[in-house]
């Protein structure tokens, strides 16, 4: 008895409808990309959840770490002038489009 | 030196507990106490094994389903259960354990799975009883788990719950139709419910007083309700459904209480539960053997996949 197969993990991204962004759906195990795609279809697309799928080897993904939360995203916190709310205007100001 | 480590650990643990208290969701790379990780691996892998073993009692009836449409539904349901196993194994792997390791633990007889799947499926009506009662109990459990503190587990539960409604309805429909049939068919449906009722109630696990892990799991919001609360919720929802189609329940203490707006009921046979959990249920050996055979029979497929990948993708 052995379960020594060299299956690797693939992250699955599904596009729900045309024009929508691909979203992470979960992961599957497979030895090659074709098998990964077939497994992804069987596991994450049995009920019309997707019109398109990406499979990506999990090892190819680089992610920021939870400890990064502060310093890594710092530039977003100390530049409030990137947000429209930073600019205080009189009531006469109306957006150019709704 | 040692004291500093301990102080640091305590501080991290406190920060973790605060996050839990604030209702935050824990993600795989977040710091977590070793014990939280261990408990989740134990609980989630048991859950995944249960989905996989759960295919066996129902798979038993696929070739003998009474019509093509029943066969198609049952096949789709069993396929869903395989998917559930995969979702949960994937979610468990985010805790740093390999699925192959979990499978090996199971094959070596060192992992548990839900005791309900050690009962035999003797007639077609059992397929109805399983969908209605066993999947019904699973839904109550899993709906609660969908709000648990560990992100990947909770997301897997959300996905699963969406699929379970089909399982539950197809089971209830099988029994409803049998209950409109001949005396013999009604008897068959009733017999299935008689056999599956108590084991379904056991699915929620030991009573709170005897559940060694409950307190800790609830503190960490892995579990949000006690075993007894969920069991009662299941009974309150299920009994009226059964009565509506003319079924009775094998419990002479079962009666509705106007004061509590809830059902009073009898006693679970915990000796039976313990016997089945520790390997002495009616089908434990058969289930283990079936899993081992499947693993052996799949060996050449895995070898072929590996050879193919080595040739084309390395
Ligand atoms: Fe399931
Ligand atoms: Fe199910």
Coordinates of N, CA and C in Angstrom, one line a residue, chain B residues 42-58 77-78 80-86 88-89 92 102 106 111-118 130 134-135 138 141-142 153 157 160 164 203 277 287-288 291:
Chain B
X42 N -7.2 17.6 13.1 CA -7.9 16.4 13.6 C -9.4 16.5 13.1
X43 N -10.0 17.6 13.4 CA -11.4 17.7 13.1 C -11.7 17.7 11.6
X44 N -10.9 18.5 10.9 CA -11.2 18.6 9.4 C -10.8 17.4 8.7
X45 N -9.8 16.7 9.1 CA -9.4 15.4 8.4 C -10.5 14.4 8.6
X46 N -11.0 14.3 9.9 CA -12.1 13.4 10.2 C -13.3 13.7 9.3
X47 N -13.5 14.9 9.1 CA -14.7 15.4 8.3 C -14.5 14.9 6.8
X48 N -13.2 15.2 6.3 CA -12.9 14.8 5.0 C -13.0 13.3 4.8
X49 N -12.5 12.5 5.7 CA -12.6 11.1 5.6 C -14.0 10.6 5.5
X50 N -14.9 11.3 6.3 CA -16.3 10.9 6.4 C -17.0 11.1 5.1
X51 N -16.6 12.2 4.4 CA -17.2 12.5 3.1 C -16.9 11.3 2.1
X52 N -15.6 10.9 2.2 CA -15.2 9.9 1.3 C -15.8 8.5 1.6
X53 N -15.8 8.1 2.9 CA -16.4 6.9 3.3 C -17.9 6.9 3.1
X54 N -18.5 8.1 3.2 CA -19.9 8.3 3.0 C -20.4 7.9 1.7
X55 N -19.5 7.8 0.7 CA -19.9 7.4 -0.6 C -20.2 5.9 -0.7
X56 N -19.6 5.1 0.2 CA -19.8 3.7 0.1 C -21.2 3.1 0.4
X57 N -21.8 3.5 1.5 CA -23.2 3.0 1.7 C -24.1 3.3 0.6
X58 N -24.0 4.5 0.0 CA -24.9 5.0 -1.1 C -24.5 4.4 -2.4
X77 N -25.2 12.8 -6.5 CA -25.1 13.1 -5.1 C -23.7 12.5 -4.6
X78 N -23.5 11.2 -5.0 CA -22.3 10.6 -4.5 C -21.0 11.3 -5.1
X80 N -20.9 14.5 -5.6 CA -20.8 15.7 -4.7 C -20.0 15.3 -3.5
X81 N -20.3 14.2 -2.9 CA -19.6 13.8 -1.6 C -18.1 13.6 -1.9
X82 N -17.7 13.1 -3.0 CA -16.3 13.0 -3.4 C -15.7 14.5 -3.4
X83 N -16.5 15.4 -4.0 CA -16.1 16.8 -4.1 C -15.9 17.4 -2.7
X84 N -16.9 17.1 -1.8 CA -16.8 17.6 -0.4 C -15.5 17.1 0.2
X85 N -15.2 15.8 0.0 CA -14.0 15.3 0.6 C -12.8 16.1 0.1
X86 N -12.8 16.4 -1.2 CA -11.6 17.1 -1.8 C -11.6 18.6 -1.2
X88 N -12.5 19.7 1.6 CA -12.0 19.7 3.0 C -10.6 19.2 3.1
X89 N -10.2 18.2 2.3 CA -8.7 17.9 2.3 C -7.9 19.1 1.9
X92 N -7.7 21.4 4.7 CA -6.8 20.9 5.8 C -5.4 21.1 5.4
X102 N -2.6 12.4 5.3 CA -3.9 12.2 5.9 C -4.5 10.9 5.4
X106 N -5.5 7.4 7.5 CA -6.8 6.7 7.4 C -6.6 5.3 7.1
X111 N -7.2 7.0 11.8 CA -8.0 8.2 11.8 C -9.5 7.8 11.9
X112 N -10.3 8.7 12.5 CA -11.7 8.4 12.6 C -12.5 9.0 11.5
X113 N -13.7 8.5 11.3 CA -14.7 9.1 10.4 C -16.0 8.9 11.1
X114 N -17.1 9.6 10.5 CA -18.4 9.6 11.2 C -18.9 8.2 11.3
X115 N -19.4 7.8 12.5 CA -19.9 6.5 12.8 C -21.1 6.1 11.9
X116 N -21.8 7.0 11.4 CA -23.0 6.7 10.7 C -22.8 5.8 9.5
X117 N -21.6 6.0 8.9 CA -21.3 5.2 7.6 C -20.9 3.8 7.9
X118 N -21.0 3.4 9.1 CA -20.7 2.0 9.4 C -22.0 1.2 9.5
X130 N -31.1 8.2 4.2 CA -29.7 8.8 4.3 C -29.8 10.3 3.8
X134 N -29.4 11.7 7.3 CA -27.9 11.8 7.5 C -27.4 13.1 6.9
X135 N -27.9 13.4 5.6 CA -27.5 14.7 5.1 C -28.1 15.9 5.8
X138 N -26.0 16.5 8.7 CA -24.8 17.1 8.2 C -25.0 18.6 7.9
X141 N -25.0 20.6 11.1 CA -23.6 20.7 11.6 C -22.8 21.7 10.7
X142 N -22.9 21.5 9.4 CA -22.1 22.3 8.5 C -22.5 23.7 8.4
X153 N -11.8 26.6 6.2 CA -12.8 25.6 6.6 C -14.2 26.2 6.4
X157 N -17.2 25.0 3.9 CA -18.5 24.7 4.4 C -19.6 25.4 3.6
X160 N -20.1 23.6 0.4 CA -20.8 22.3 0.7 C -22.3 22.5 1.0
X164 N -25.6 20.6 -0.4 CA -26.4 19.6 0.5 C -27.9 19.7 0.3
X203 N -24.8 11.3 15.2 CA -23.8 12.1 14.4 C -23.3 13.4 15.0
X277 N -17.8 3.6 17.1 CA -16.7 4.5 16.9 C -15.3 3.7 17.1
X287 N -15.9 -1.2 5.3 CA -15.6 0.1 4.8 C -14.1 0.3 4.7
X288 N -13.4 -0.1 5.7 CA -11.9 0.0 5.6 C -11.4 -0.8 4.5
X291 N -11.9 0.9 1.1 CA -11.0 2.1 0.9 C -9.6 1.6 0.5

